[in-house]
Coordinates of C-alpha atoms and ligand atoms in Angstrom, one line a residue:
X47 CA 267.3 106.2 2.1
X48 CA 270.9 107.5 1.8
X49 CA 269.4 109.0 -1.2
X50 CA 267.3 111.3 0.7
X51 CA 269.9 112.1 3.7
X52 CA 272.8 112.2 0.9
X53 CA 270.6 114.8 -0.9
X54 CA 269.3 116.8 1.4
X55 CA 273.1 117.0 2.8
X56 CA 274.2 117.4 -1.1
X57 CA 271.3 120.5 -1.1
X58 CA 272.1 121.5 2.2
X59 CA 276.0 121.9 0.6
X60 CA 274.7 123.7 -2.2
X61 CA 277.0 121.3 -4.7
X62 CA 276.4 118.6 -7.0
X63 CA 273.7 116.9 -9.5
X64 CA 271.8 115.6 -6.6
X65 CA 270.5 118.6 -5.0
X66 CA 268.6 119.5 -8.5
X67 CA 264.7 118.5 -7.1
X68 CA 263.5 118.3 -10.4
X69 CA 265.2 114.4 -10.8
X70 CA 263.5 112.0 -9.9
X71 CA 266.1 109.3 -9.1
X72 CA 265.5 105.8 -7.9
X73 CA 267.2 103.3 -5.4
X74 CA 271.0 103.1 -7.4
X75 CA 270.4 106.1 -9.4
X76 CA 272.8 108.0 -7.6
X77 CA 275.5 105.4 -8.2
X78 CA 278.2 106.5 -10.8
X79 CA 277.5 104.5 -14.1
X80 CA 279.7 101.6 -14.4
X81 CA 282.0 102.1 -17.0
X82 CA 282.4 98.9 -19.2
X83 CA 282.5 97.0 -15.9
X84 CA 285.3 99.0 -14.5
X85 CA 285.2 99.8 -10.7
X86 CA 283.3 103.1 -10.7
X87 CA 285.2 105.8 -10.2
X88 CA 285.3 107.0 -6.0
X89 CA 282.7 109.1 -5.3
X90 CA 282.9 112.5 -6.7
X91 CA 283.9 115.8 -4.6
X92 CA 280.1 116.9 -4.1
X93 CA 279.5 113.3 -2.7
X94 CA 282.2 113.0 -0.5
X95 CA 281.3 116.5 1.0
X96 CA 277.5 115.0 1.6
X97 CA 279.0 112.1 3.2
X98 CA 281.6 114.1 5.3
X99 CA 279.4 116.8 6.8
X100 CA 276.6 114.2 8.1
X101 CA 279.5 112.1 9.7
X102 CA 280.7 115.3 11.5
X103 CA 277.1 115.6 12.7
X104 CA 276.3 111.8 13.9
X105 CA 280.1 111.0 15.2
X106 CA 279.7 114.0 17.0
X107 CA 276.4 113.6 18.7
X108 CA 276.6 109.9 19.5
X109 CA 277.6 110.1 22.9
X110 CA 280.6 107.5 23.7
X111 CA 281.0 104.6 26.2
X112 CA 284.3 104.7 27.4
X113 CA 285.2 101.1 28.0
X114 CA 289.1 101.7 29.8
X115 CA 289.8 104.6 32.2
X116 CA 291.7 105.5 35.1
X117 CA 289.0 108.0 36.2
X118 CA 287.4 107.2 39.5
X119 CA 283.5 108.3 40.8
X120 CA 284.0 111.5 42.3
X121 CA 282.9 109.5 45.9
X122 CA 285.0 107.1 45.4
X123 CA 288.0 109.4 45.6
X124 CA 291.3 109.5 43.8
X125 CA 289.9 111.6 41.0
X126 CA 292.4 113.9 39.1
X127 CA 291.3 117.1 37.4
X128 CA 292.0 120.7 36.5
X129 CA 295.4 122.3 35.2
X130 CA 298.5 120.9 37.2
X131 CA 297.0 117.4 36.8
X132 CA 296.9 117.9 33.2
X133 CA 300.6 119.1 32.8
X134 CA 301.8 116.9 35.3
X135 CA 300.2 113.3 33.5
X136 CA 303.0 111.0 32.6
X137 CA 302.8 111.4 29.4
X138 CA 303.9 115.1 29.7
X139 CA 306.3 114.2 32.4
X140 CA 308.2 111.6 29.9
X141 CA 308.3 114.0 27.1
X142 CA 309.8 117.1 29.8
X143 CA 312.3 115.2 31.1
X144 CA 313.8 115.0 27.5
X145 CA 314.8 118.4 28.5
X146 CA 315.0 118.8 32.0
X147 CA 318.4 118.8 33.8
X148 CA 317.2 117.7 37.1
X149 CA 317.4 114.2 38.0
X150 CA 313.8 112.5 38.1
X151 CA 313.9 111.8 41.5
X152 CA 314.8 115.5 42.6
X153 CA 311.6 116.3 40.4
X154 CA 309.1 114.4 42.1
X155 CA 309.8 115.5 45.0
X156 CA 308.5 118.7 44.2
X157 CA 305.3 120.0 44.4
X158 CA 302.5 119.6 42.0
X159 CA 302.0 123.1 40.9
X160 CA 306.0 123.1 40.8
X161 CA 306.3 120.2 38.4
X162 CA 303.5 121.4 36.6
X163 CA 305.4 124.8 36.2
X164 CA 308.5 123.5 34.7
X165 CA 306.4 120.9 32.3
X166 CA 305.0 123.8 31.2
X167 CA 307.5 125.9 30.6
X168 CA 309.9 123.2 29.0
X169 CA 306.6 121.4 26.5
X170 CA 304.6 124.8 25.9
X171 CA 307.0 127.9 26.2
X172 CA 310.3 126.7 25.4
X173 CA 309.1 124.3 22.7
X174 CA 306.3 124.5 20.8
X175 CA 303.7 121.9 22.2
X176 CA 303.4 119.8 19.3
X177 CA 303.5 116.0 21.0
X178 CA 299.8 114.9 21.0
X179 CA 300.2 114.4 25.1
X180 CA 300.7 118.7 25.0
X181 CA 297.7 119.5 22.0
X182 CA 295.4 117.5 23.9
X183 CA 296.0 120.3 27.1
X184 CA 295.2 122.6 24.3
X185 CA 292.4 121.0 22.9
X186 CA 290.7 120.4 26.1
X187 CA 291.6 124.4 27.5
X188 CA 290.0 125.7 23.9
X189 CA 286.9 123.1 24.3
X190 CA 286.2 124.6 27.9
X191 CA 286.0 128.1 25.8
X192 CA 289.6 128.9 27.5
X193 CA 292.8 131.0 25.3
X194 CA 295.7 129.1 26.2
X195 CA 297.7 131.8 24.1
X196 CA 297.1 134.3 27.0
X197 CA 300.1 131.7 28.3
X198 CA 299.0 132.6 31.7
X199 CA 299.4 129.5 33.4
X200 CA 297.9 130.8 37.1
X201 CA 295.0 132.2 35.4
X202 CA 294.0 128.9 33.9
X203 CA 294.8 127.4 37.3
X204 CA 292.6 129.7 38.8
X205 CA 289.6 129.1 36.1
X206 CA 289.9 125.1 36.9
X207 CA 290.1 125.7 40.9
X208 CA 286.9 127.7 40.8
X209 CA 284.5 125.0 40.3
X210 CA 282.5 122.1 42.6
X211 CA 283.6 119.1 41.6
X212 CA 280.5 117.6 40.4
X213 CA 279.6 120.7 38.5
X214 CA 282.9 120.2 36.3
X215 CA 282.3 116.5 36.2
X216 CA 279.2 116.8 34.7
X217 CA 280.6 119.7 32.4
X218 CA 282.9 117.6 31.4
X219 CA 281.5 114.5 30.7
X220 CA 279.2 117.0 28.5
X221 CA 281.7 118.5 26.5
X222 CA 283.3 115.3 25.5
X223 CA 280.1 113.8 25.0
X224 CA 281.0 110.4 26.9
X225 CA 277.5 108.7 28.3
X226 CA 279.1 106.1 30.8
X227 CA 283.1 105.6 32.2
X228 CA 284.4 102.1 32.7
X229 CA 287.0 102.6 36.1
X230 CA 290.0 100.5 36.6
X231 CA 289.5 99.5 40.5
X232 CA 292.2 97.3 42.4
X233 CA 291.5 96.0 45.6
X234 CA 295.8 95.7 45.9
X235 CA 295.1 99.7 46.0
X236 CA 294.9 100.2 49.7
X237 CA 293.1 103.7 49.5
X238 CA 290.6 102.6 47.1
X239 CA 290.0 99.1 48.8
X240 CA 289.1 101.3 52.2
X241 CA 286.9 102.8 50.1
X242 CA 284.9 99.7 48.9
X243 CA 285.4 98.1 52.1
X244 CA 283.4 100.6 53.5
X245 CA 280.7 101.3 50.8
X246 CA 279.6 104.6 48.9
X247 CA 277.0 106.0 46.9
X248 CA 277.5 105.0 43.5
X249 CA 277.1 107.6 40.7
X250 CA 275.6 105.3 38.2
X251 CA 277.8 107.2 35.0
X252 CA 281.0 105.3 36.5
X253 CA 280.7 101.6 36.6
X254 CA 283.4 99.5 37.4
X255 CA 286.5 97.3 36.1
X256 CA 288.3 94.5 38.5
X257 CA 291.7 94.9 37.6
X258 CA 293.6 91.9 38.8
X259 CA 297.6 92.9 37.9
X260 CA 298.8 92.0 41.3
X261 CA 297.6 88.7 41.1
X262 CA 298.4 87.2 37.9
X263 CA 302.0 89.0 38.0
X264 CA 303.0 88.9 41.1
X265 CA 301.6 85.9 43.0
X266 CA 303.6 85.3 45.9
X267 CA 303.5 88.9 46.7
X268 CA 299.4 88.6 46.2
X269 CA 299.4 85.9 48.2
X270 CA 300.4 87.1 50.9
X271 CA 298.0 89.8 50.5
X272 CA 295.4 87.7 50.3
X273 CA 296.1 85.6 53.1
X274 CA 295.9 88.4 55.2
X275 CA 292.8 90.0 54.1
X276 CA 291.6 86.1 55.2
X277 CA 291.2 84.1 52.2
X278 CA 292.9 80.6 52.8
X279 CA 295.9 80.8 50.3
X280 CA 299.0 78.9 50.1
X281 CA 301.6 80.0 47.6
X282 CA 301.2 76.7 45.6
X283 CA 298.5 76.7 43.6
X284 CA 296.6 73.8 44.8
X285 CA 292.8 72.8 44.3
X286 CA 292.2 74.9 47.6
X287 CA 294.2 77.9 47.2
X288 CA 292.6 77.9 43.5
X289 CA 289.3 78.1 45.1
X290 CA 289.7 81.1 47.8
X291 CA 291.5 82.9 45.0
X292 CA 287.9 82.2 43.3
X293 CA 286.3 83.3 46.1
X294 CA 288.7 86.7 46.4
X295 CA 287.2 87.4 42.5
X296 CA 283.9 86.4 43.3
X297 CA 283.4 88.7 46.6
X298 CA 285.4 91.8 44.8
X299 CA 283.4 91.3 41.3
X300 CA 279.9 91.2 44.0
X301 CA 281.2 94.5 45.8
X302 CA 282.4 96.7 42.7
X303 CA 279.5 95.0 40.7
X304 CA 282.5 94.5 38.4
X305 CA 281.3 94.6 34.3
X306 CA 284.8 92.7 33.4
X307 CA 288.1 91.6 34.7
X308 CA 290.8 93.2 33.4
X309 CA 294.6 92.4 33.3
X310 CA 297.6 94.2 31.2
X311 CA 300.6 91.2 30.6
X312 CA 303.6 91.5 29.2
X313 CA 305.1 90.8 26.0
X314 CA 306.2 87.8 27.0
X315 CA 303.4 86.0 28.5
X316 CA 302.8 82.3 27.3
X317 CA 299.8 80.4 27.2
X318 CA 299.3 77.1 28.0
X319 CA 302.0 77.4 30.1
X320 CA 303.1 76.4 33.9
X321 CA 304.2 79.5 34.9
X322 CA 302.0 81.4 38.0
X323 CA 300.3 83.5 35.5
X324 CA 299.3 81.2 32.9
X325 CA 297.8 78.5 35.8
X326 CA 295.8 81.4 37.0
X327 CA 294.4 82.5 34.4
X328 CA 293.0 79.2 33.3
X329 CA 292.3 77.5 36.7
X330 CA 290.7 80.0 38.3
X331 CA 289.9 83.9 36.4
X332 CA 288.6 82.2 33.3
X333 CA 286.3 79.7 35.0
X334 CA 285.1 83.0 37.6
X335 CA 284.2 85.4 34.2
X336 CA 282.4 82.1 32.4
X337 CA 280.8 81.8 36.0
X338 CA 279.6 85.4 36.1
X339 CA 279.0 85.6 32.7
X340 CA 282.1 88.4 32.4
X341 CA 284.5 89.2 29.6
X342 CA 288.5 89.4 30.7
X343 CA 289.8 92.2 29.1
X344 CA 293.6 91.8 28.2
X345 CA 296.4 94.6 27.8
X346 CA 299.0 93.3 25.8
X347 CA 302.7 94.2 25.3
X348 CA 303.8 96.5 28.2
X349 CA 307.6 96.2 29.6
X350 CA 306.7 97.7 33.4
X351 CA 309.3 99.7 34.7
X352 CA 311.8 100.2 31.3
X353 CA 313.2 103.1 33.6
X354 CA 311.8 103.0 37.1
X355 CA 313.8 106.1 37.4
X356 CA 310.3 107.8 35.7
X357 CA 307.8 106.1 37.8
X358 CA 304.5 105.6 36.1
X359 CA 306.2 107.6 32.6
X360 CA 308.5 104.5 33.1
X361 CA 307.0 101.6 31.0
X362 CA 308.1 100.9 27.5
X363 CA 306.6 98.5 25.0
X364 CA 307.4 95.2 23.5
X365 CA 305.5 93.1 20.4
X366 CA 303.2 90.1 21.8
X367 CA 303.7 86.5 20.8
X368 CA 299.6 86.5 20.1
X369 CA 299.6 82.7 19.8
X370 CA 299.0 82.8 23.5
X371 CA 295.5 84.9 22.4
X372 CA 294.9 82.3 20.1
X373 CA 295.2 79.4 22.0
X374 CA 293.1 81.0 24.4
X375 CA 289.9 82.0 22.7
X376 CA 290.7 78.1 21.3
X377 CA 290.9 76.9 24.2
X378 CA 288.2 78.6 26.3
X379 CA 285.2 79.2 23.6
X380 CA 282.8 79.9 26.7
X381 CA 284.5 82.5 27.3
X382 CA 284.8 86.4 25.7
X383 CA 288.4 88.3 25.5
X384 CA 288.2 92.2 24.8
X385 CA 292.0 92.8 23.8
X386 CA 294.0 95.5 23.3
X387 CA 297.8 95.4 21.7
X388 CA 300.4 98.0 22.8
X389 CA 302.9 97.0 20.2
X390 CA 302.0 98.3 16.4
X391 CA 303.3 95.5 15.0
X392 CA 300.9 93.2 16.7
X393 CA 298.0 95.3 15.5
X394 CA 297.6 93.2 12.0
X395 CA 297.9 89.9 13.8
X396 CA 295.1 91.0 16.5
X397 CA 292.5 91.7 13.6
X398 CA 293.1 88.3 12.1
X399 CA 292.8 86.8 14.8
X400 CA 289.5 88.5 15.4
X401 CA 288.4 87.1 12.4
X402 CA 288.9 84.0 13.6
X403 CA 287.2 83.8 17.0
X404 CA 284.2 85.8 17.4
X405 CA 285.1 85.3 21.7
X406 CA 287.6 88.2 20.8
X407 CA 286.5 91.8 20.7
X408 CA 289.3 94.4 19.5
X409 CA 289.6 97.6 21.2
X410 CA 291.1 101.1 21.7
X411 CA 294.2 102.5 20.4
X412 CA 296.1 101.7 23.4
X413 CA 298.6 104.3 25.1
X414 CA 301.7 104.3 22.8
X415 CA 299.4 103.7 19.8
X416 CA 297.3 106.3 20.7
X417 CA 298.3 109.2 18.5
X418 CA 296.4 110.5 15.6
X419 CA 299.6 108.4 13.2
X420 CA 298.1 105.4 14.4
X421 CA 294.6 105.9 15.5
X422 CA 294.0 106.5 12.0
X423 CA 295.9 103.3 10.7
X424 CA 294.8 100.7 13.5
X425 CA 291.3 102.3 12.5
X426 CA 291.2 102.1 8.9
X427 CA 293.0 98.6 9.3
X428 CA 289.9 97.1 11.5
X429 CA 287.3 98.7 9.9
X430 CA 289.1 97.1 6.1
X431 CA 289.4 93.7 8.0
X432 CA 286.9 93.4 10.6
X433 CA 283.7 95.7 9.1
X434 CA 282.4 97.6 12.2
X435 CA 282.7 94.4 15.0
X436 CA 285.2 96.6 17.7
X437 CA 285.4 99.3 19.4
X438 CA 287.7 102.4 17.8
X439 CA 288.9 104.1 21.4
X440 CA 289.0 104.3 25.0
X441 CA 290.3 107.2 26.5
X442 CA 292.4 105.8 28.9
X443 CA 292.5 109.0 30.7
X444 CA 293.8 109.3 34.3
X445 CA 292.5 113.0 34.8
X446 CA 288.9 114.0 34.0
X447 CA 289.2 116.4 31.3
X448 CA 291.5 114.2 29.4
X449 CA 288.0 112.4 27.8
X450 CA 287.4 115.6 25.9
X451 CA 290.7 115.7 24.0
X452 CA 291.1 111.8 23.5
X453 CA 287.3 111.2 22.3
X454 CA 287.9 114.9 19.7
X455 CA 290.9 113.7 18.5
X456 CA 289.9 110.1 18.0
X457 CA 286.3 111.8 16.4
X458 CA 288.0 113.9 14.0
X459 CA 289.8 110.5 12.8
X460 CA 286.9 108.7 13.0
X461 CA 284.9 110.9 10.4
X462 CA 287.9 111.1 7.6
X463 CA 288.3 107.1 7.7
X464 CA 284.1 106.6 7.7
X465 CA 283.6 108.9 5.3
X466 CA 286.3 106.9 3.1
X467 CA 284.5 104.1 3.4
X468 CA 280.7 105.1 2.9
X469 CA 281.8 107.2 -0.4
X470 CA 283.4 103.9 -1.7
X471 CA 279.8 102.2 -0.6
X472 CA 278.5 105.2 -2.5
X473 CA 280.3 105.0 -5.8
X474 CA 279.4 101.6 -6.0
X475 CA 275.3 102.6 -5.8
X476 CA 275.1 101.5 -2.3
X477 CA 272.6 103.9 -0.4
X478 CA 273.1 104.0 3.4
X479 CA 271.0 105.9 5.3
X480 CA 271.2 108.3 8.2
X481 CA 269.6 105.9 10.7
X482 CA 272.0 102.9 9.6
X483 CA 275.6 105.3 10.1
X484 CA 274.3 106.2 13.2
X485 CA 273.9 102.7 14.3
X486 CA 276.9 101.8 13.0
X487 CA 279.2 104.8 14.6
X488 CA 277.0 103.8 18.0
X489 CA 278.6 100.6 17.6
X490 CA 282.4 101.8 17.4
X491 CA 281.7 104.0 19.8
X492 CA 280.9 101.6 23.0
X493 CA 277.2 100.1 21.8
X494 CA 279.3 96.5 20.1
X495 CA 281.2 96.1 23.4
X496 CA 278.4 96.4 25.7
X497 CA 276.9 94.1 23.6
X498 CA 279.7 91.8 23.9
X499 CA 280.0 91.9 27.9
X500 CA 276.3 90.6 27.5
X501 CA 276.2 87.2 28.7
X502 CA 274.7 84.7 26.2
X503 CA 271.2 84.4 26.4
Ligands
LIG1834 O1 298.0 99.5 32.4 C1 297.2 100.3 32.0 O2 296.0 100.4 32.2 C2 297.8 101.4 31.2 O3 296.8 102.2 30.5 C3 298.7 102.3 32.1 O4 297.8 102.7 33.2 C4 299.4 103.5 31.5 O5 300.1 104.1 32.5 C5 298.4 104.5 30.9 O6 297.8 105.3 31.7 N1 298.3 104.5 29.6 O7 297.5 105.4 29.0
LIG1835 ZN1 295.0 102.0 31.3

């Protein structure tokens, strides 16, 4: 029981009562006496530290299933990695161009080890690199065992450069402890479609994401797409055109051996509604996933292109109206949603919601909301309101090493709020043991979603 985990952690730590052998103490005995039927107190220091130190252990060795990446199997091509991609992601690119003079545009027409010099000297040697975008470099260069205070920026190119790819894949994956990467794959992506098209040998720790953007946001421009890769589409949305674009998902889902659909929409989107998007969604990619048996993930809240001048650092956020959510786990009870919000005011509303359709699976601390601020919030928040039925964090990461800084930061939180919540178990006399927090951090970490994309039996 907790007892004995709690106790041998309580001995191990040297502190408290508990660790004296010569008790004998029962199931609830290590509960704090109720006090005239007041709320025990909160579990005392020695507790907490029991608690604390064998979450550290389990969060930390229970690898993670990272449900929402822009990482790609190194066959597949397209993967990012080593120094200049790190300093270069658009995260650090927004942030530097709060100080750069030169125009964006002149900027990315530079080189990559040029735009990576100037990030770096502007976020890490002019300024002290205190945005979470520029500790996460850090965190990941001291994880690999490297000093980033030598400051030498070719040297730590040079470290990166000097290894196979699939030797620092696997290093990597090691380090930050991540067991399986979900991709993002678009067939509107003309280098990766070739790719597809053409076939390759899977590496079996990426599995794939359809990601169907183009489609549901832009669908004269994806029709035309369509209609020349030969699928019989008109731009009106009739019975027929409804049914290649079925076949479209159907042959791309078969060829990626897609695991969901994913979409990101903006604030605005309505559902029921006439528009492109909302007649889409219902007439053709929520009939597909209840065909194949396949969640559709939805990305909530993004404004594309707030200032296209920054390219891909360019999009902004905007709060949801989640009614359209509602009406569509209503609507479609067949079907399972895995949703994340961009917006923190939509975070309180998305939980609810959860609570009311068990078709809806929360996850990740998305992008913007991604900062330790807000990770711990959103986290605390769904564990409070939703016990442990979502998944705390995908890494989002669009260059390999950024798993190992997203999943340690998101850890670190993960362990402070846990341990909050097993030492209020505690002071109330509830025992949980080692076996049941490891189930249930296996379950934040990836285990509850896999479940979810599970068709019904
Ligand atoms: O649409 C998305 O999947 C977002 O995650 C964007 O790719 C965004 O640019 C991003 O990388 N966020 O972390
Ligand atoms: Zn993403």
């Amino acid at each position: 029981m907790w007892g004995n985990a709690f106790t041998a952690c309580a001995r191990a730590s040297g502190t408290g009562r508990d660790s004296d052998p010569g008790e004998k103490r029962g199931v609830g005995a290590v509960s704090s006496p109720t006090f005239n039927g007041m709320n025990p107190p909160a579990a005392s220091g020695f507790r907490r530290t029991a608690i604390t130190a064998l979450l550290e252990r389990v969060v930390a060795t229970t690898p993670v299933i990272d449900i929402h990446t822009h990482l790609y199997d190194p066959l597949l091509g397209g993967l990012l990695w080593g120094m200049d991609d790190l300093l270069i992601y658009h995260y650090l690119a927004a942030e530097a161009f709060r100080y750069l003079e030169e125009p964006p545009e002149e900027f990315f027409t530079r080189p990559k080890t040029e735009q990576a010099d100037r990030i770096w000297h502007e976020l890490f040697l002019a300024h002290s690199p205190v945005s979470e975008a520029c500790q996460g470099v850090l965190t990941t260069l001291h994880r690999f065992g490297l000093d980033p205070h030598v400051r030498d920026l070719p040297a730590l190119r040079a470290w990166f450069a000097q290894w196979p790819l699939e030797t620092h894949v696997s290093r990597t994956l090691e380090i930050a402890n991540v067991a399986k990467v979900y991709m993002t794959n678009s067939p509107f992506d003309d280098a990766e479609r070739a790719v597809w098209e053409k076939g390759f040998l899977r590496d079996e720790r990426f599995v794939a994401a359809l990601r169907i953007d183009p489609l549901l946001v832009d669908w004269p421009g994806a029709a035309r797409r369509l209609s020349d890769w030969g699928y019989n589409v008109g731009e009106g949305l009739s019975a027929s055109t409804c049914g290649e674009v079925r076949r479209f998902l159907a042959d791309w889902t078969r060829r990626l051996d897609a695991r969901y659909v994913m979409v990101s929409l903006p604030p605005d989107f309505a559902f029921p509604a006439s528009s492109d998007t909302a007649q889409l969604i219902e007439r053709v990619v929520l009939p597909h996933c209840q065909e194949l048996g396949l969640p559709l993930a939805l990305m909530l809240g993004v404004r594309r292109a707030v200032n296209p001048r920054l390219q891909l650092a360019g999009d902004g956020v905007g709060r949801s109206d989640l009614s359209a959510l509602a009406r569509l786990c209503e609507g479609f009870p067949q079907n399972r949603f895995a949703v994340t919000v961009l917006s923190r005011e939509n975070q309180h509303e998305l939980c609810v919601l959860a609570r009311k359709f068990r078709n809806l699976h929360v996850f990740g601390c998305w992008w913007f909301t991604n900062v330790p601020v807000l990770i711990e919030e959103i986290t605390r928040l769904r564990l409070e309101l939703l016990g442990l039925s979502f998944t705390v964090q995908h890494s989002d990461a669009r260059v390999l090493e950024q798993i190992i800084y997203k999943f340690d930061h998101t850890r670190r939180i993960l362990v402070k709020v846990l341990a909050d919540r097993y030492a209020e178990l505690a002071a109330t006399g509830w025992e949980t043991t080692e076996a049941e927090v490891r189930r249930d951090v296996r379950e934040l970490l990836g285990g509850g979603f896999e479940r979810f994309c599970q068709p019904a039996a």
